[in-house]
Amino acid sequence: DTGVSQDPRHKITKRGQNVTFRCDPISEHNRLYWYRQTLGQGPEFLTYFQNEAQLEKSRLLSDRFSAERPKGSFSTLEIQRTEQGDSAMYLCASSLISPRGEEQYFGPGTRLTVT
Amino acid sequence: AQTVTQSQPEMSVQEAETVTLSCTYDTSESDYYLFWYKQPPSRQMILVIRQEAYKQQNATENRFSVNFQKAAKSFSLKISDSQLGDAAMYFCAYRSNFGNEKLTFGTGTRLTIIP
């Protein structure tokens, strides 16, 4: 068990470009969450998957954002036509549904800077 | 919608002393979980302690304990025998036991340990 990994760790892009982030969850975890954390704030929920199904999207997730989790394994988060307001840390977390409730394990995050 | 409030942006404590971080939340639900997460500088978020709302007994994990007051909707974290490695951002988080089980975070408290 190597934990949740995210790639890249840092991304600098110019406004208007598209970016894609990847999250590899803990292998047996069936739930995967994406959060966004801006400076001085706590993480905010963006979307989550149970296996390969995307079950909920936050209103924070504009139509420029899309997330996928093919085959219920890794997930990607794509931002099209990036804006300066997209600059943030993007966190991925995974969990395993259990009768006791689930603990979410977080990855190290991808820090996006839009110039 | 649930909200989580952390009214202490920054706290400091002398090494080996005890410190309490405050958290209040608002919900109309009766079945939920509360968490404290620790986010060290440039490192990933890790779970410190979890409290199930239907359990009256306060959770403890080694030097970490909580004071859970369900009626007052208060959930404070006490760190005993503070150590230099405890320096981090601490986030209080709420999770419903219904729906997608996303985490709703407070804005965090930055804890500094004074040697």
mmCIF file of C-alpha atoms in Angstrom:
data_model
loop_
_atom_site.group_PDB
_atom_site.id
_atom_site.type_symbol
_atom_site.label_atom_id
_atom_site.label_comp_id
_atom_site.label_asym_id
_atom_site.label_seq_id
_atom_site.Cartn_x
_atom_site.Cartn_y
_atom_site.Cartn_z
ATOM 1 C CA ASP A 1 0.000 0.000 0.000
ATOM 2 C CA THR A 2 1.743 3.083 -1.261
ATOM 3 C CA GLY A 3 -1.051 5.511 -0.440
ATOM 4 C CA VAL A 4 -2.807 7.959 -2.745
ATOM 5 C CA SER A 5 -0.549 9.490 -5.364
ATOM 6 C CA GLN A 6 -1.109 12.499 -7.582
ATOM 7 C CA ASP A 7 0.678 13.692 -10.673
ATOM 8 C CA PRO A 8 2.007 16.237 -11.346
ATOM 9 C CA ARG A 9 2.762 17.793 -7.972
ATOM 10 C CA HIS A 10 3.071 21.249 -9.471
ATOM 11 C CA LYS A 11 1.731 22.722 -12.696
ATOM 12 C CA ILE A 12 2.234 26.203 -14.055
ATOM 13 C CA THR A 13 0.164 27.095 -17.071
ATOM 14 C CA LYS A 14 -0.895 30.140 -19.009
ATOM 15 C CA ARG A 15 -4.448 31.367 -18.933
ATOM 16 C CA GLY A 16 -6.521 29.705 -21.594
ATOM 17 C CA GLN A 17 -4.539 26.462 -21.686
ATOM 18 C CA ASN A 18 -5.955 23.064 -20.778
ATOM 19 C CA VAL A 19 -4.493 21.008 -17.943
ATOM 20 C CA THR A 20 -5.046 17.456 -16.762
ATOM 21 C CA PHE A 21 -4.248 15.985 -13.367
ATOM 22 C CA ARG A 22 -4.084 12.341 -12.398
ATOM 23 C CA CYS A 23 -4.920 10.597 -9.135
ATOM 24 C CA ASP A 24 -4.066 6.997 -8.286
ATOM 25 C CA PRO A 25 -6.067 5.853 -5.260
ATOM 26 C CA ILE A 26 -5.244 3.101 -2.815
ATOM 27 C CA SER A 27 -5.813 -0.020 -4.851
ATOM 28 C CA GLU A 28 -8.799 -1.580 -3.073
ATOM 29 C CA HIS A 29 -10.628 1.704 -2.479
ATOM 30 C CA ASN A 30 -13.891 2.045 -4.336
ATOM 31 C CA ARG A 31 -14.592 5.720 -3.662
ATOM 32 C CA LEU A 32 -12.540 8.593 -5.013
ATOM 33 C CA TYR A 33 -13.028 12.273 -4.237
ATOM 34 C CA TRP A 34 -11.654 15.494 -5.697
ATOM 35 C CA TYR A 35 -11.338 18.630 -3.579
ATOM 36 C CA ARG A 36 -9.974 22.098 -4.255
ATOM 37 C CA GLN A 37 -8.078 24.084 -1.648
ATOM 38 C CA THR A 38 -7.279 27.769 -2.065
ATOM 39 C CA LEU A 39 -4.834 29.680 0.100
ATOM 40 C CA GLY A 40 -6.072 30.106 3.646
ATOM 41 C CA GLN A 41 -9.126 27.938 3.157
ATOM 42 C CA GLY A 42 -10.102 24.383 3.871
ATOM 43 C CA PRO A 43 -10.610 21.942 1.017
ATOM 44 C CA GLU A 44 -13.910 22.202 -0.876
ATOM 45 C CA PHE A 45 -15.634 19.227 -2.438
ATOM 46 C CA LEU A 46 -15.677 19.095 -6.236
ATOM 47 C CA THR A 47 -16.858 15.631 -7.242
ATOM 48 C CA TYR A 48 -16.733 11.965 -6.322
ATOM 49 C CA PHE A 49 -16.814 8.535 -7.890
ATOM 50 C CA GLN A 50 -17.972 5.200 -6.645
ATOM 51 C CA ASN A 51 -16.088 2.710 -8.763
ATOM 52 C CA GLU A 52 -16.321 4.166 -12.291
ATOM 53 C CA ALA A 53 -19.573 6.078 -11.764
ATOM 54 C CA GLN A 54 -19.417 9.815 -11.096
ATOM 55 C CA LEU A 55 -22.197 10.235 -8.559
ATOM 56 C CA GLU A 56 -22.119 13.896 -7.644
ATOM 57 C CA LYS A 57 -20.631 17.160 -8.829
ATOM 58 C CA SER A 58 -20.425 20.354 -6.814
ATOM 59 C CA ARG A 59 -21.746 23.598 -8.230
ATOM 60 C CA LEU A 60 -18.103 24.693 -7.960
ATOM 61 C CA LEU A 61 -17.376 22.384 -10.882
ATOM 62 C CA SER A 62 -18.107 24.575 -13.880
ATOM 63 C CA ASP A 63 -18.509 23.160 -17.375
ATOM 64 C CA ARG A 64 -14.806 23.780 -17.950
ATOM 65 C CA PHE A 65 -14.037 21.000 -15.491
ATOM 66 C CA SER A 66 -14.422 17.319 -16.267
ATOM 67 C CA ALA A 67 -13.440 14.266 -14.298
ATOM 68 C CA GLU A 68 -13.263 10.619 -15.233
ATOM 69 C CA ARG A 69 -12.457 7.362 -13.538
ATOM 70 C CA PRO A 70 -12.233 4.716 -16.254
ATOM 71 C CA LYS A 71 -12.557 1.142 -15.004
ATOM 72 C CA GLY A 72 -12.829 2.376 -11.446
ATOM 73 C CA SER A 73 -9.082 2.738 -10.991
ATOM 74 C CA PHE A 74 -7.184 6.011 -11.451
ATOM 75 C CA SER A 75 -8.990 9.283 -12.048
ATOM 76 C CA THR A 76 -8.252 12.347 -14.120
ATOM 77 C CA LEU A 77 -9.415 15.911 -13.621
ATOM 78 C CA GLU A 78 -9.236 18.164 -16.651
ATOM 79 C CA ILE A 79 -9.645 21.922 -16.647
ATOM 80 C CA GLN A 80 -10.217 23.532 -20.022
ATOM 81 C CA ARG A 81 -9.488 27.188 -20.825
ATOM 82 C CA THR A 82 -7.882 27.787 -17.458
ATOM 83 C CA GLU A 83 -8.505 31.064 -15.633
ATOM 84 C CA GLN A 84 -6.469 32.742 -12.918
ATOM 85 C CA GLY A 85 -9.200 31.863 -10.444
ATOM 86 C CA ASP A 86 -8.453 28.190 -11.036
ATOM 87 C CA SER A 87 -5.125 28.579 -9.224
ATOM 88 C CA ALA A 88 -5.371 26.294 -6.208
ATOM 89 C CA MET A 89 -4.272 22.996 -4.727
ATOM 90 C CA TYR A 90 -6.283 20.094 -6.137
ATOM 91 C CA LEU A 91 -6.553 17.239 -3.683
ATOM 92 C CA CYS A 92 -7.610 13.690 -4.334
ATOM 93 C CA ALA A 93 -8.817 11.317 -1.642
ATOM 94 C CA SER A 94 -9.901 7.704 -1.687
ATOM 95 C CA SER A 95 -11.847 5.527 0.688
ATOM 96 C CA LEU A 96 -13.330 2.084 1.142
ATOM 97 C CA ILE A 97 -16.993 1.790 2.007
ATOM 98 C CA SER A 98 -17.430 -0.152 5.228
ATOM 99 C CA PRO A 99 -20.168 -0.625 7.828
ATOM 100 C CA ARG A 100 -18.127 1.452 10.286
ATOM 101 C CA GLY A 101 -18.044 4.342 7.933
ATOM 102 C CA GLU A 102 -15.135 5.335 5.797
ATOM 103 C CA GLU A 103 -11.897 7.174 6.311
ATOM 104 C CA GLN A 104 -10.709 9.277 3.428
ATOM 105 C CA TYR A 105 -7.003 9.069 2.638
ATOM 106 C CA PHE A 106 -5.595 12.112 0.913
ATOM 107 C CA GLY A 107 -2.918 12.439 -1.707
ATOM 108 C CA PRO A 108 -0.241 15.141 -1.661
ATOM 109 C CA GLY A 109 -2.157 17.343 -4.086
ATOM 110 C CA THR A 110 -1.415 19.082 -7.356
ATOM 111 C CA ARG A 111 -0.673 22.774 -7.027
ATOM 112 C CA LEU A 112 -1.910 24.663 -10.085
ATOM 113 C CA THR A 113 -0.713 28.159 -10.893
ATOM 114 C CA VAL A 114 -2.373 29.965 -13.773
ATOM 115 C CA THR A 115 -0.413 32.967 -15.043
ATOM 116 C CA ALA B 1 -26.284 22.715 3.996
ATOM 117 C CA GLN B 2 -23.790 21.930 6.696
ATOM 118 C CA THR B 3 -21.173 24.473 7.755
ATOM 119 C CA VAL B 4 -18.055 24.153 9.869
ATOM 120 C CA THR B 5 -16.500 27.112 11.672
ATOM 121 C CA GLN B 6 -13.017 27.364 13.130
ATOM 122 C CA SER B 7 -12.706 30.730 14.836
ATOM 123 C CA GLN B 8 -8.996 30.523 15.656
ATOM 124 C CA PRO B 9 -6.890 31.179 12.550
ATOM 125 C CA GLU B 10 -3.677 30.731 14.534
ATOM 126 C CA MET B 11 -2.698 29.208 17.852
ATOM 127 C CA SER B 12 0.629 28.672 19.555
ATOM 128 C CA VAL B 13 1.698 26.520 22.468
ATOM 129 C CA GLN B 14 4.874 25.805 24.348
ATOM 130 C CA GLU B 15 6.394 22.407 23.747
ATOM 131 C CA ALA B 16 5.072 19.833 26.264
ATOM 132 C CA GLU B 17 2.053 21.984 27.121
ATOM 133 C CA THR B 18 -1.604 21.384 26.256
ATOM 134 C CA VAL B 19 -3.578 23.265 23.633
ATOM 135 C CA THR B 20 -7.238 23.171 22.600
ATOM 136 C CA LEU B 21 -8.465 23.971 19.110
ATOM 137 C CA SER B 22 -12.105 24.980 18.688
ATOM 138 C CA CYS B 23 -14.644 23.946 16.096
ATOM 139 C CA THR B 24 -18.377 24.493 15.791
ATOM 140 C CA TYR B 25 -20.681 23.177 13.129
ATOM 141 C CA ASP B 26 -24.230 23.564 11.951
ATOM 142 C CA THR B 27 -26.429 20.721 10.777
ATOM 143 C CA SER B 28 -30.005 19.533 11.003
ATOM 144 C CA GLU B 29 -28.951 15.884 10.796
ATOM 145 C CA SER B 30 -28.573 13.536 13.721
ATOM 146 C CA ASP B 31 -26.299 10.903 12.192
ATOM 147 C CA TYR B 32 -22.894 12.150 11.123
ATOM 148 C CA TYR B 33 -19.155 11.989 11.740
ATOM 149 C CA LEU B 34 -16.732 14.678 12.786
ATOM 150 C CA PHE B 35 -13.021 14.634 12.070
ATOM 151 C CA TRP B 36 -9.856 16.496 12.799
ATOM 152 C CA TYR B 37 -7.295 16.417 9.995
ATOM 153 C CA LYS B 38 -3.691 17.603 10.201
ATOM 154 C CA GLN B 39 -1.917 19.155 7.216
ATOM 155 C CA PRO B 40 1.816 19.674 7.854
ATOM 156 C CA PRO B 41 3.611 22.219 5.649
ATOM 157 C CA SER B 42 3.965 20.874 2.102
ATOM 158 C CA ARG B 43 2.750 17.459 3.168
ATOM 159 C CA GLN B 44 -0.469 15.593 2.730
ATOM 160 C CA MET B 45 -3.461 15.729 4.987
ATOM 161 C CA ILE B 46 -3.772 12.950 7.528
ATOM 162 C CA LEU B 47 -6.564 11.966 9.854
ATOM 163 C CA VAL B 48 -5.940 12.729 13.528
ATOM 164 C CA ILE B 49 -9.157 11.622 15.175
ATOM 165 C CA ARG B 50 -12.768 10.739 14.368
ATOM 166 C CA GLN B 51 -15.985 11.041 16.371
ATOM 167 C CA GLU B 52 -19.270 9.331 15.578
ATOM 168 C CA ALA B 53 -22.222 11.530 16.508
ATOM 169 C CA TYR B 54 -24.286 8.753 18.059
ATOM 170 C CA LYS B 55 -21.488 7.904 20.484
ATOM 171 C CA GLN B 56 -21.530 9.955 23.658
ATOM 172 C CA GLN B 57 -18.020 8.965 24.669
ATOM 173 C CA ASN B 58 -15.356 11.355 23.477
ATOM 174 C CA ALA B 59 -12.775 9.867 21.122
ATOM 175 C CA THR B 60 -9.120 9.683 22.135
ATOM 176 C CA GLU B 61 -6.001 8.761 20.176
ATOM 177 C CA ASN B 62 -2.867 8.843 22.296
ATOM 178 C CA ARG B 63 -2.135 12.537 23.005
ATOM 179 C CA PHE B 64 -5.176 13.701 21.034
ATOM 180 C CA SER B 65 -8.673 13.854 22.450
ATOM 181 C CA VAL B 66 -11.899 15.608 21.609
ATOM 182 C CA ASN B 67 -14.642 17.312 23.573
ATOM 183 C CA PHE B 68 -17.807 16.578 21.632
ATOM 184 C CA GLN B 69 -20.881 18.540 22.710
ATOM 185 C CA LYS B 70 -23.654 17.435 20.374
ATOM 186 C CA ALA B 71 -26.347 19.786 21.661
ATOM 187 C CA ALA B 72 -24.023 22.760 21.414
ATOM 188 C CA LYS B 73 -22.653 21.515 18.067
ATOM 189 C CA SER B 74 -19.135 21.912 19.321
ATOM 190 C CA PHE B 75 -16.155 19.660 18.613
ATOM 191 C CA SER B 76 -12.833 20.787 20.076
ATOM 192 C CA LEU B 77 -9.469 19.048 19.815
ATOM 193 C CA LYS B 78 -7.114 18.835 22.764
ATOM 194 C CA ILE B 79 -3.456 18.091 22.161
ATOM 195 C CA SER B 80 -1.559 17.089 25.287
ATOM 196 C CA ASP B 81 2.230 17.136 25.705
ATOM 197 C CA SER B 82 2.630 19.137 22.489
ATOM 198 C CA GLN B 83 5.575 18.142 20.322
ATOM 199 C CA LEU B 84 7.417 19.996 17.563
ATOM 200 C CA GLY B 85 5.986 17.552 15.040
ATOM 201 C CA ASP B 86 2.481 18.705 15.912
ATOM 202 C CA ALA B 87 3.068 21.994 14.089
ATOM 203 C CA ALA B 88 0.612 22.057 11.183
ATOM 204 C CA MET B 89 -2.698 23.326 9.903
ATOM 205 C CA TYR B 90 -5.563 21.563 11.639
ATOM 206 C CA PHE B 91 -8.886 21.237 9.904
ATOM 207 C CA CYS B 92 -12.165 20.265 11.467
ATOM 208 C CA ALA B 93 -14.463 18.406 9.082
ATOM 209 C CA TYR B 94 -18.050 17.158 9.013
ATOM 210 C CA ARG B 95 -19.424 14.200 7.118
ATOM 211 C CA SER B 96 -23.049 13.224 6.835
ATOM 212 C CA ASN B 97 -23.962 9.582 7.063
ATOM 213 C CA PHE B 98 -26.374 10.105 4.189
ATOM 214 C CA GLY B 99 -25.693 10.831 0.574
ATOM 215 C CA ASN B 100 -22.213 11.022 -0.877
ATOM 216 C CA GLU B 101 -20.367 11.331 2.410
ATOM 217 C CA LYS B 102 -18.217 14.223 1.221
ATOM 218 C CA LEU B 103 -16.219 16.108 3.812
ATOM 219 C CA THR B 104 -17.113 19.702 4.660
ATOM 220 C CA PHE B 105 -14.091 21.477 6.133
ATOM 221 C CA GLY B 106 -13.564 24.518 8.286
ATOM 222 C CA THR B 107 -11.007 27.158 7.363
ATOM 223 C CA GLY B 108 -8.323 25.671 9.580
ATOM 224 C CA THR B 109 -6.169 26.646 12.545
ATOM 225 C CA ARG B 110 -2.435 27.036 12.135
ATOM 226 C CA LEU B 111 -0.718 25.576 15.195
ATOM 227 C CA THR B 112 2.795 26.693 16.084
ATOM 228 C CA ILE B 113 4.855 24.848 18.689
ATOM 229 C CA ILE B 114 7.278 27.029 20.635
ATOM 230 C CA PRO B 115 10.423 25.134 21.690
#
